[in-house]
């Protein structure tokens, strides 16, 4: 049964409490070989089987997805065994410190404030989200600031060494008011706490600079007339509705061909009286 045990077993924790474990089937494993993963997050807990397997095209288990994983300063225990044709295959065991396999989330709330007079920009951010680290001093950060104009023109520039910062802010002093920039940040362990030594995920790039402000101003120039036109239309409709409710109803003129006027009626009466007098 040599070569039936799994190979390349690895796990990663991401988005604070989700964990994926994957492996390759054994080199001599057949299509009907099946594997099963069991794990114990803490020494005083029971061993449980995976509830959400990842499968290959043959239906063989090649990974597992976990939720609500809590990181502790303990070795989690993993066991992968299996069977083929009713016979057991070689098992695989491993212990892992969970904090070492965590993929840190991006730093939060990255903001930039530039002062044109001083030609400098202050960049702030908050630490990444974790389930077990509370101190800001547990992290250090890598910052990448890019000139957007050079990137759009595919201008080849000498790459600058990465900026490593151990605080939650940075003053960028090479700011030019006529250019546009972007900044992204990621975090890692500052060698002080139980934090993964691997770099975490990059934050979404935040753009800053004059070109971005110009674009925003153009957008406002389009938006303000639209709002003014909408407000004018609303006021016109309101005034129209008010006048319609408060104005009096104008009476319609009488039809001279259908209804006799007072003068015609008086003439008819006089003529009738004269005819009666002649008969008498």
PDB file of C-alpha atoms in Angstrom:
ATOM      1  CA  UNK A   1       0.000   0.000   0.000  1.00  0.00           C
ATOM      2  CA  UNK A   2       2.994   2.338  -0.317  1.00  0.00           C
ATOM      3  CA  UNK A   3       2.214   5.608  -2.097  1.00  0.00           C
ATOM      4  CA  UNK A   4      -1.480   5.632  -1.156  1.00  0.00           C
ATOM      5  CA  UNK A   5      -1.148   8.328   1.535  1.00  0.00           C
ATOM      6  CA  UNK A   6      -1.976  11.900   0.575  1.00  0.00           C
ATOM      7  CA  UNK A   7       0.761  14.420  -0.256  1.00  0.00           C
ATOM      8  CA  UNK A   8       1.235  18.204  -0.130  1.00  0.00           C
ATOM      9  CA  UNK A   9      -1.197  18.766   2.738  1.00  0.00           C
ATOM     10  CA  UNK A  10      -1.653  22.465   3.551  1.00  0.00           C
ATOM     11  CA  UNK A  11      -4.183  24.716   5.279  1.00  0.00           C
ATOM     12  CA  UNK A  12      -4.821  28.462   5.239  1.00  0.00           C
ATOM     13  CA  UNK A  13      -7.096  30.631   7.401  1.00  0.00           C
ATOM     14  CA  UNK A  14      -8.616  33.668   5.667  1.00  0.00           C
ATOM     15  CA  UNK A  15     -11.230  36.340   6.347  1.00  0.00           C
ATOM     16  CA  UNK A  16     -10.743  35.899  10.126  1.00  0.00           C
ATOM     17  CA  UNK A  17     -12.550  32.579  10.658  1.00  0.00           C
ATOM     18  CA  UNK A  18     -12.618  30.543   7.423  1.00  0.00           C
ATOM     19  CA  UNK A  19     -10.127  27.750   6.735  1.00  0.00           C
ATOM     20  CA  UNK A  20      -9.357  25.664   3.647  1.00  0.00           C
ATOM     21  CA  UNK A  21      -7.252  22.499   3.771  1.00  0.00           C
ATOM     22  CA  UNK A  22      -6.143  20.785   0.553  1.00  0.00           C
ATOM     23  CA  UNK A  23      -4.026  17.794  -0.458  1.00  0.00           C
ATOM     24  CA  UNK A  24      -3.015  15.674  -3.432  1.00  0.00           C
ATOM     25  CA  UNK A  25      -4.064  12.043  -3.749  1.00  0.00           C
ATOM     26  CA  UNK A  26      -1.369   9.418  -3.287  1.00  0.00           C
ATOM     27  CA  UNK A  27       0.839   8.597  -6.274  1.00  0.00           C
ATOM     28  CA  UNK A  28      -0.501   5.008  -6.374  1.00  0.00           C
ATOM     29  CA  UNK A  29      -4.097   5.918  -5.529  1.00  0.00           C
ATOM     30  CA  UNK A  30      -6.730   4.579  -7.903  1.00  0.00           C
ATOM     31  CA  UNK A  31      -9.984   6.192  -8.984  1.00  0.00           C
ATOM     32  CA  UNK A  32     -11.926   4.373  -6.259  1.00  0.00           C
ATOM     33  CA  UNK A  33      -9.620   5.538  -3.459  1.00  0.00           C
ATOM     34  CA  UNK A  34     -11.397   7.768  -0.973  1.00  0.00           C
ATOM     35  CA  UNK A  35      -9.924   9.959   1.780  1.00  0.00           C
ATOM     36  CA  UNK A  36     -11.410  11.315   5.021  1.00  0.00           C
ATOM     37  CA  UNK A  37     -10.159  14.253   7.092  1.00  0.00           C
ATOM     38  CA  UNK A  38     -10.451  14.416  10.876  1.00  0.00           C
ATOM     39  CA  UNK A  39      -9.209  17.271  13.041  1.00  0.00           C
ATOM     40  CA  UNK A  40      -9.045  18.522  16.625  1.00  0.00           C
ATOM     41  CA  UNK A  41      -8.527  22.302  17.092  1.00  0.00           C
ATOM     42  CA  UNK A  42      -7.640  21.988  20.797  1.00  0.00           C
ATOM     43  CA  UNK A  43      -6.175  19.169  22.845  1.00  0.00           C
ATOM     44  CA  UNK A  44      -9.197  18.984  25.155  1.00  0.00           C
ATOM     45  CA  UNK A  45     -11.719  18.754  22.299  1.00  0.00           C
ATOM     46  CA  UNK A  46     -13.003  15.700  20.441  1.00  0.00           C
ATOM     47  CA  UNK A  47     -11.852  14.762  16.971  1.00  0.00           C
ATOM     48  CA  UNK A  48     -14.449  15.586  14.307  1.00  0.00           C
ATOM     49  CA  UNK A  49     -14.716  14.762  10.610  1.00  0.00           C
ATOM     50  CA  UNK A  50     -14.852  17.327   7.839  1.00  0.00           C
ATOM     51  CA  UNK A  51     -18.400  18.370   6.961  1.00  0.00           C
ATOM     52  CA  UNK A  52     -17.723  20.092   3.631  1.00  0.00           C
ATOM     53  CA  UNK A  53     -15.331  18.203   1.365  1.00  0.00           C
ATOM     54  CA  UNK A  54     -13.765  19.470  -1.857  1.00  0.00           C
ATOM     55  CA  UNK A  55     -13.816  16.785  -4.601  1.00  0.00           C
ATOM     56  CA  UNK A  56     -11.960  16.111  -7.831  1.00  0.00           C
ATOM     57  CA  UNK A  57     -13.454  14.854 -11.122  1.00  0.00           C
ATOM     58  CA  UNK A  58     -13.477  11.261  -9.793  1.00  0.00           C
ATOM     59  CA  UNK A  59     -15.373  12.256  -6.649  1.00  0.00           C
ATOM     60  CA  UNK A  60     -12.323  11.769  -4.440  1.00  0.00           C
ATOM     61  CA  UNK A  61     -11.915  14.079  -1.466  1.00  0.00           C
ATOM     62  CA  UNK A  62      -9.003  16.462  -2.046  1.00  0.00           C
ATOM     63  CA  UNK A  63      -9.778  19.178   0.487  1.00  0.00           C
ATOM     64  CA  UNK A  64     -12.080  20.514   3.170  1.00  0.00           C
ATOM     65  CA  UNK A  65     -13.687  23.871   3.964  1.00  0.00           C
ATOM     66  CA  UNK A  66     -14.183  25.014   7.570  1.00  0.00           C
ATOM     67  CA  UNK A  67     -16.126  27.893   9.116  1.00  0.00           C
ATOM     68  CA  UNK A  68     -16.044  29.625  12.519  1.00  0.00           C
ATOM     69  CA  UNK A  69     -12.443  28.630  13.170  1.00  0.00           C
ATOM     70  CA  UNK A  70     -10.966  30.146  16.342  1.00  0.00           C
ATOM     71  CA  UNK A  71      -7.233  30.712  16.487  1.00  0.00           C
ATOM     72  CA  UNK A  72      -5.575  29.690  19.745  1.00  0.00           C
ATOM     73  CA  UNK A  73      -1.981  29.236  20.861  1.00  0.00           C
ATOM     74  CA  UNK A  74      -2.261  25.476  20.443  1.00  0.00           C
ATOM     75  CA  UNK A  75      -1.328  22.870  17.883  1.00  0.00           C
ATOM     76  CA  UNK A  76      -4.362  21.756  15.903  1.00  0.00           C
ATOM     77  CA  UNK A  77      -4.248  18.049  15.036  1.00  0.00           C
ATOM     78  CA  UNK A  78      -5.116  16.776  11.532  1.00  0.00           C
ATOM     79  CA  UNK A  79      -5.537  13.175  10.363  1.00  0.00           C
ATOM     80  CA  UNK A  80      -6.296  12.019   6.811  1.00  0.00           C
ATOM     81  CA  UNK A  81      -6.978   8.325   6.251  1.00  0.00           C
ATOM     82  CA  UNK A  82      -8.898   6.440   3.587  1.00  0.00           C
ATOM     83  CA  UNK A  83      -9.808   3.188   1.896  1.00  0.00           C
ATOM     84  CA  UNK A  84      -9.530   1.435  -1.460  1.00  0.00           C
ATOM     85  CA  UNK A  85     -11.414  -1.721  -2.417  1.00  0.00           C
ATOM     86  CA  UNK A  86     -12.465  -2.129   1.192  1.00  0.00           C
ATOM     87  CA  UNK A  87      -8.899  -1.920   2.476  1.00  0.00           C
ATOM     88  CA  UNK A  88      -7.343   0.938   4.454  1.00  0.00           C
ATOM     89  CA  UNK A  89      -4.745   3.177   2.798  1.00  0.00           C
ATOM     90  CA  UNK A  90      -1.804   4.832   4.459  1.00  0.00           C
ATOM     91  CA  UNK A  91      -2.817   7.594   6.873  1.00  0.00           C
ATOM     92  CA  UNK A  92      -1.322  11.083   7.192  1.00  0.00           C
ATOM     93  CA  UNK A  93      -0.992  13.101  10.421  1.00  0.00           C
ATOM     94  CA  UNK A  94       0.104  16.669  11.059  1.00  0.00           C
ATOM     95  CA  UNK A  95       0.037  19.309  13.832  1.00  0.00           C
ATOM     96  CA  UNK A  96      -0.250  22.980  12.906  1.00  0.00           C
ATOM     97  CA  UNK A  97      -0.141  26.211  14.926  1.00  0.00           C
ATOM     98  CA  UNK A  98      -3.194  27.925  13.495  1.00  0.00           C
ATOM     99  CA  UNK A  99      -1.953  31.516  13.817  1.00  0.00           C
ATOM    100  CA  UNK A 100       0.974  30.664  11.526  1.00  0.00           C
ATOM    101  CA  UNK A 101      -1.317  29.754   8.626  1.00  0.00           C
ATOM    102  CA  UNK A 102      -3.570  32.822   8.841  1.00  0.00           C
ATOM    103  CA  UNK A 103      -3.762  35.070   5.777  1.00  0.00           C
ATOM    104  CA  UNK A 104      -4.228  38.521   7.285  1.00  0.00           C
ATOM    105  CA  UNK A 105      -7.045  40.680   5.929  1.00  0.00           C
ATOM    106  CA  UNK A 106      -6.132  44.041   4.335  1.00  0.00           C
ATOM    107  CA  UNK A 107      -5.605  47.023   6.643  1.00  0.00           C
ATOM    108  CA  UNK A 108      -8.877  48.869   7.185  1.00  0.00           C
ATOM    109  CA  UNK A 109     -10.076  52.411   6.392  1.00  0.00           C
ATOM    110  CA  UNK A 110      -7.111  53.667   4.373  1.00  0.00           C
ATOM    111  CA  UNK A 111      -7.443  57.472   4.028  1.00  0.00           C
ATOM    112  CA  UNK A 112      -5.230  60.160   2.490  1.00  0.00           C
ATOM    113  CA  UNK A 113      -5.097  63.893   3.290  1.00  0.00           C
ATOM    114  CA  UNK A 114      -2.887  66.076   1.083  1.00  0.00           C
ATOM    115  CA  UNK A 115      -1.788  69.674   1.760  1.00  0.00           C
ATOM    116  CA  UNK A 116      -0.724  71.481  -1.397  1.00  0.00           C
ATOM    117  CA  UNK A 117       1.182  74.162   0.503  1.00  0.00           C
ATOM    118  CA  UNK A 118       3.489  71.649   2.178  1.00  0.00           C
ATOM    119  CA  UNK A 119       3.587  69.251  -0.810  1.00  0.00           C
ATOM    120  CA  UNK A 120       2.883  66.355   1.554  1.00  0.00           C
ATOM    121  CA  UNK A 121       0.183  63.742   2.102  1.00  0.00           C
ATOM    122  CA  UNK A 122      -0.620  62.018   5.376  1.00  0.00           C
ATOM    123  CA  UNK A 123      -1.825  58.432   5.001  1.00  0.00           C
ATOM    124  CA  UNK A 124      -3.751  56.736   7.841  1.00  0.00           C
ATOM    125  CA  UNK A 125      -5.123  53.217   8.260  1.00  0.00           C
ATOM    126  CA  UNK A 126      -6.335  50.740  10.871  1.00  0.00           C
ATOM    127  CA  UNK A 127      -4.953  47.244  11.618  1.00  0.00           C
ATOM    128  CA  UNK A 128      -6.364  44.178   9.826  1.00  0.00           C
ATOM    129  CA  UNK A 129      -9.231  42.246  11.394  1.00  0.00           C
ATOM    130  CA  UNK A 130      -8.281  39.207  13.452  1.00  0.00           C
ATOM    131  CA  UNK A 131      -9.989  37.024  16.043  1.00  0.00           C
ATOM    132  CA  UNK A 132      -7.110  36.860  18.524  1.00  0.00           C
ATOM    133  CA  UNK A 133      -4.920  40.000  18.197  1.00  0.00           C
ATOM    134  CA  UNK A 134      -5.955  43.242  19.900  1.00  0.00           C
ATOM    135  CA  UNK A 135      -2.789  45.367  20.077  1.00  0.00           C
ATOM    136  CA  UNK A 136      -1.861  47.717  17.225  1.00  0.00           C
ATOM    137  CA  UNK A 137       1.840  47.150  17.933  1.00  0.00           C
ATOM    138  CA  UNK A 138       1.530  43.520  16.787  1.00  0.00           C
ATOM    139  CA  UNK A 139       1.701  44.524  13.104  1.00  0.00           C
ATOM    140  CA  UNK A 140       4.050  46.153  10.654  1.00  0.00           C
ATOM    141  CA  UNK A 141       3.071  47.274   7.168  1.00  0.00           C
ATOM    142  CA  UNK A 142       4.312  47.510   3.628  1.00  0.00           C
ATOM    143  CA  UNK A 143       3.225  50.533   1.584  1.00  0.00           C
ATOM    144  CA  UNK A 144       3.321  50.894  -2.196  1.00  0.00           C
ATOM    145  CA  UNK A 145       2.681  54.351  -3.695  1.00  0.00           C
ATOM    146  CA  UNK A 146       2.390  54.515  -7.473  1.00  0.00           C
ATOM    147  CA  UNK A 147       2.371  57.443  -9.892  1.00  0.00           C
ATOM    148  CA  UNK A 148      -0.769  56.790 -11.964  1.00  0.00           C
ATOM    149  CA  UNK A 149       0.484  58.793 -14.945  1.00  0.00           C
ATOM    150  CA  UNK A 150       3.589  56.618 -15.242  1.00  0.00           C
ATOM    151  CA  UNK A 151       1.497  53.463 -14.938  1.00  0.00           C
ATOM    152  CA  UNK A 152      -0.939  54.547 -17.671  1.00  0.00           C
ATOM    153  CA  UNK A 153       1.925  55.450 -20.033  1.00  0.00           C
ATOM    154  CA  UNK A 154       3.792  52.228 -19.212  1.00  0.00           C
ATOM    155  CA  UNK A 155       6.749  54.350 -18.221  1.00  0.00           C
ATOM    156  CA  UNK A 156       9.600  52.202 -16.933  1.00  0.00           C
ATOM    157  CA  UNK A 157      10.982  53.614 -13.713  1.00  0.00           C
ATOM    158  CA  UNK A 158      13.487  52.218 -11.276  1.00  0.00           C
ATOM    159  CA  UNK A 159      11.464  50.420  -8.598  1.00  0.00           C
ATOM    160  CA  UNK A 160      11.885  51.907  -5.164  1.00  0.00           C
ATOM    161  CA  UNK A 161      12.564  49.650  -2.188  1.00  0.00           C
ATOM    162  CA  UNK A 162       9.333  48.756  -0.356  1.00  0.00           C
ATOM    163  CA  UNK A 163       8.378  50.994   2.528  1.00  0.00           C
ATOM    164  CA  UNK A 164       8.121  49.125   5.826  1.00  0.00           C
ATOM    165  CA  UNK A 165       6.207  51.050   8.496  1.00  0.00           C
ATOM    166  CA  UNK A 166       5.646  50.013  12.107  1.00  0.00           C
ATOM    167  CA  UNK A 167       2.968  52.606  12.898  1.00  0.00           C
ATOM    168  CA  UNK A 168      -0.522  53.309  11.539  1.00  0.00           C
ATOM    169  CA  UNK A 169       0.363  56.413   9.537  1.00  0.00           C
ATOM    170  CA  UNK A 170       2.885  57.630   6.988  1.00  0.00           C
ATOM    171  CA  UNK A 171       3.829  61.075   5.634  1.00  0.00           C
ATOM    172  CA  UNK A 172       4.410  61.017   1.863  1.00  0.00           C
ATOM    173  CA  UNK A 173       6.605  64.021   1.086  1.00  0.00           C
ATOM    174  CA  UNK A 174       7.174  63.515  -2.665  1.00  0.00           C
ATOM    175  CA  UNK A 175       3.668  64.655  -3.529  1.00  0.00           C
ATOM    176  CA  UNK A 176       3.234  66.850  -6.627  1.00  0.00           C
ATOM    177  CA  UNK A 177      -0.027  68.764  -6.975  1.00  0.00           C
ATOM    178  CA  UNK A 178      -0.096  68.147 -10.728  1.00  0.00           C
ATOM    179  CA  UNK A 179      -0.010  64.342 -10.549  1.00  0.00           C
ATOM    180  CA  UNK A 180      -2.285  61.535  -9.463  1.00  0.00           C
ATOM    181  CA  UNK A 181      -1.214  58.667  -7.191  1.00  0.00           C
ATOM    182  CA  UNK A 182      -2.517  55.431  -5.684  1.00  0.00           C
ATOM    183  CA  UNK A 183      -1.563  53.745  -2.431  1.00  0.00           C
ATOM    184  CA  UNK A 184      -2.069  50.183  -1.173  1.00  0.00           C
ATOM    185  CA  UNK A 185      -1.006  48.562   2.107  1.00  0.00           C
ATOM    186  CA  UNK A 186      -0.616  45.070   3.567  1.00  0.00           C
ATOM    187  CA  UNK A 187       0.329  43.770   7.010  1.00  0.00           C
ATOM    188  CA  UNK A 188       2.462  41.115   8.666  1.00  0.00           C
ATOM    189  CA  UNK A 189       3.895  40.156  12.058  1.00  0.00           C
ATOM    190  CA  UNK A 190       5.981  42.719  13.946  1.00  0.00           C
ATOM    191  CA  UNK A 191       7.739  39.920  15.874  1.00  0.00           C
ATOM    192  CA  UNK A 192       5.826  40.778  19.023  1.00  0.00           C
ATOM    193  CA  UNK A 193       2.652  38.660  18.982  1.00  0.00           C
ATOM    194  CA  UNK A 194       1.109  35.438  17.693  1.00  0.00           C
ATOM    195  CA  UNK A 195       0.743  36.679  14.130  1.00  0.00           C
ATOM    196  CA  UNK A 196       1.607  34.991  10.852  1.00  0.00           C
ATOM    197  CA  UNK A 197       4.972  35.987   9.411  1.00  0.00           C
ATOM    198  CA  UNK A 198       3.521  35.858   5.891  1.00  0.00           C
ATOM    199  CA  UNK A 199       2.357  39.063   4.249  1.00  0.00           C
ATOM    200  CA  UNK A 200      -1.412  39.520   4.275  1.00  0.00           C
ATOM    201  CA  UNK A 201      -3.743  40.701   1.527  1.00  0.00           C
ATOM    202  CA  UNK A 202      -3.312  44.090  -0.156  1.00  0.00           C
ATOM    203  CA  UNK A 203      -5.839  46.812   0.561  1.00  0.00           C
ATOM    204  CA  UNK A 204      -7.887  48.206  -2.319  1.00  0.00           C
ATOM    205  CA  UNK A 205      -5.817  50.980  -3.989  1.00  0.00           C
ATOM    206  CA  UNK A 206      -6.822  54.482  -2.867  1.00  0.00           C
ATOM    207  CA  UNK A 207      -6.233  57.237  -5.423  1.00  0.00           C
ATOM    208  CA  UNK A 208      -5.302  60.818  -4.553  1.00  0.00           C
ATOM    209  CA  UNK A 209      -3.965  63.896  -6.360  1.00  0.00           C
ATOM    210  CA  UNK A 210      -5.067  66.815  -8.509  1.00  0.00           C
ATOM    211  CA  UNK A 211      -6.284  64.792 -11.485  1.00  0.00           C
ATOM    212  CA  UNK A 212      -8.720  62.968  -9.270  1.00  0.00           C
ATOM    213  CA  UNK A 213      -9.970  66.289  -7.870  1.00  0.00           C
ATOM    214  CA  UNK A 214     -10.388  67.642 -11.408  1.00  0.00           C
ATOM    215  CA  UNK A 215     -12.444  64.601 -12.336  1.00  0.00           C
ATOM    216  CA  UNK A 216     -14.591  65.104  -9.259  1.00  0.00           C
ATOM    217  CA  UNK A 217     -15.078  68.791 -10.127  1.00  0.00           C
ATOM    218  CA  UNK A 218     -16.228  67.879 -13.635  1.00  0.00           C
ATOM    219  CA  UNK A 219     -18.701  65.464 -12.173  1.00  0.00           C
ATOM    220  CA  UNK A 220     -20.066  68.201  -9.893  1.00  0.00           C
ATOM    221  CA  UNK A 221     -20.371  70.600 -12.841  1.00  0.00           C
ATOM    222  CA  UNK A 222     -22.641  68.065 -14.506  1.00  0.00           C
ATOM    223  CA  UNK A 223     -24.529  67.207 -11.344  1.00  0.00           C
ATOM    224  CA  UNK A 224     -25.377  70.751 -10.164  1.00  0.00           C
ATOM    225  CA  UNK A 225     -27.280  71.831 -13.356  1.00  0.00           C
ATOM    226  CA  UNK A 226     -29.175  68.554 -13.316  1.00  0.00           C
ATOM    227  CA  UNK A 227     -30.260  69.129  -9.730  1.00  0.00           C
ATOM    228  CA  UNK A 228     -31.243  72.729 -10.535  1.00  0.00           C
ATOM    229  CA  UNK A 229     -33.361  71.625 -13.494  1.00  0.00           C
ATOM    230  CA  UNK A 230     -35.085  68.992 -11.399  1.00  0.00           C
ATOM    231  CA  UNK A 231     -35.821  71.495  -8.630  1.00  0.00           C
ATOM    232  CA  UNK A 232     -37.258  74.004 -11.126  1.00  0.00           C
ATOM    233  CA  UNK A 233     -39.546  71.366 -12.618  1.00  0.00           C
ATOM    234  CA  UNK A 234     -40.726  70.352  -9.147  1.00  0.00           C
ATOM    235  CA  UNK A 235     -41.538  73.970  -8.206  1.00  0.00           C
ATOM    236  CA  UNK A 236     -43.444  74.536 -11.452  1.00  0.00           C
ATOM    237  CA  UNK A 237     -45.575  71.445 -10.885  1.00  0.00           C
ATOM    238  CA  UNK A 238     -46.248  72.484  -7.291  1.00  0.00           C
ATOM    239  CA  UNK A 239     -47.342  76.022  -8.277  1.00  0.00           C
ATOM    240  CA  UNK A 240     -49.510  74.640 -11.060  1.00  0.00           C
ATOM    241  CA  UNK A 241     -51.285  72.267  -8.694  1.00  0.00           C
ATOM    242  CA  UNK A 242     -51.821  75.062  -6.155  1.00  0.00           C
ATOM    243  CA  UNK A 243     -53.334  77.444  -8.719  1.00  0.00           C
ATOM    244  CA  UNK A 244     -55.607  74.712 -10.022  1.00  0.00           C
ATOM    245  CA  UNK A 245     -57.058  74.133  -6.555  1.00  0.00           C
ATOM    246  CA  UNK A 246     -57.467  77.813  -5.543  1.00  0.00           C
ATOM    247  CA  UNK A 247     -58.699  79.430  -8.794  1.00  0.00           C
ATOM    248  CA  UNK A 248     -62.506  79.985  -9.184  1.00  0.00           C
ATOM    249  CA  UNK A 249     -64.464  78.240 -11.923  1.00  0.00           C
ATOM    250  CA  UNK A 250     -65.246  80.713 -14.743  1.00  0.00           C
ATOM    251  CA  UNK A 251     -68.959  80.470 -15.801  1.00  0.00           C
ATOM    252  CA  UNK A 252     -69.595  79.602 -19.414  1.00  0.00           C
ATOM    253  CA  UNK A 253     -71.359  82.299 -21.607  1.00  0.00           C
ATOM    254  CA  UNK A 254     -74.952  81.706 -22.623  1.00  0.00           C
ATOM    255  CA  UNK A 255     -75.792  80.592 -26.121  1.00  0.00           C
ATOM    256  CA  UNK A 256     -77.757  83.399 -27.812  1.00  0.00           C
ATOM    257  CA  UNK A 257     -79.257  80.934 -30.259  1.00  0.00           C
ATOM    258  CA  UNK A 258     -80.727  78.628 -27.637  1.00  0.00           C
ATOM    259  CA  UNK A 259     -81.718  80.920 -24.786  1.00  0.00           C
ATOM    260  CA  UNK A 260     -83.592  84.279 -25.305  1.00  0.00           C
ATOM    261  CA  UNK A 261     -82.111  87.437 -23.863  1.00  0.00           C
ATOM    262  CA  UNK A 262     -84.165  89.655 -21.445  1.00  0.00           C
ATOM    263  CA  UNK A 263     -84.751  92.238 -24.233  1.00  0.00           C
ATOM    264  CA  UNK A 264     -86.163  89.638 -26.613  1.00  0.00           C
ATOM    265  CA  UNK A 265     -88.477  88.333 -23.909  1.00  0.00           C
ATOM    266  CA  UNK A 266     -89.823  91.849 -23.148  1.00  0.00           C
ATOM    267  CA  UNK A 267     -90.462  92.483 -26.861  1.00  0.00           C
ATOM    268  CA  UNK A 268     -92.401  89.251 -27.162  1.00  0.00           C
ATOM    269  CA  UNK A 269     -94.600  90.141 -24.182  1.00  0.00           C
ATOM    270  CA  UNK A 270     -95.422  93.634 -25.582  1.00  0.00           C
ATOM    271  CA  UNK A 271     -96.285  92.201 -28.980  1.00  0.00           C
ATOM    272  CA  UNK A 272     -98.611  89.652 -27.416  1.00  0.00           C
ATOM    273  CA  UNK A 273    -100.465  92.361 -25.439  1.00  0.00           C
ATOM    274  CA  UNK A 274    -101.008  94.452 -28.607  1.00  0.00           C
ATOM    275  CA  UNK A 275    -102.434  91.463 -30.464  1.00  0.00           C
ATOM    276  CA  UNK A 276    -104.917  90.771 -27.659  1.00  0.00           C
ATOM    277  CA  UNK A 277    -106.018  94.464 -27.595  1.00  0.00           C
ATOM    278  CA  UNK A 278    -106.754  94.433 -31.349  1.00  0.00           C
ATOM    279  CA  UNK A 279    -108.961  91.373 -30.968  1.00  0.00           C
ATOM    280  CA  UNK A 280    -110.923  93.034 -28.254  1.00  0.00           C
TER     281      UNK A 280
END
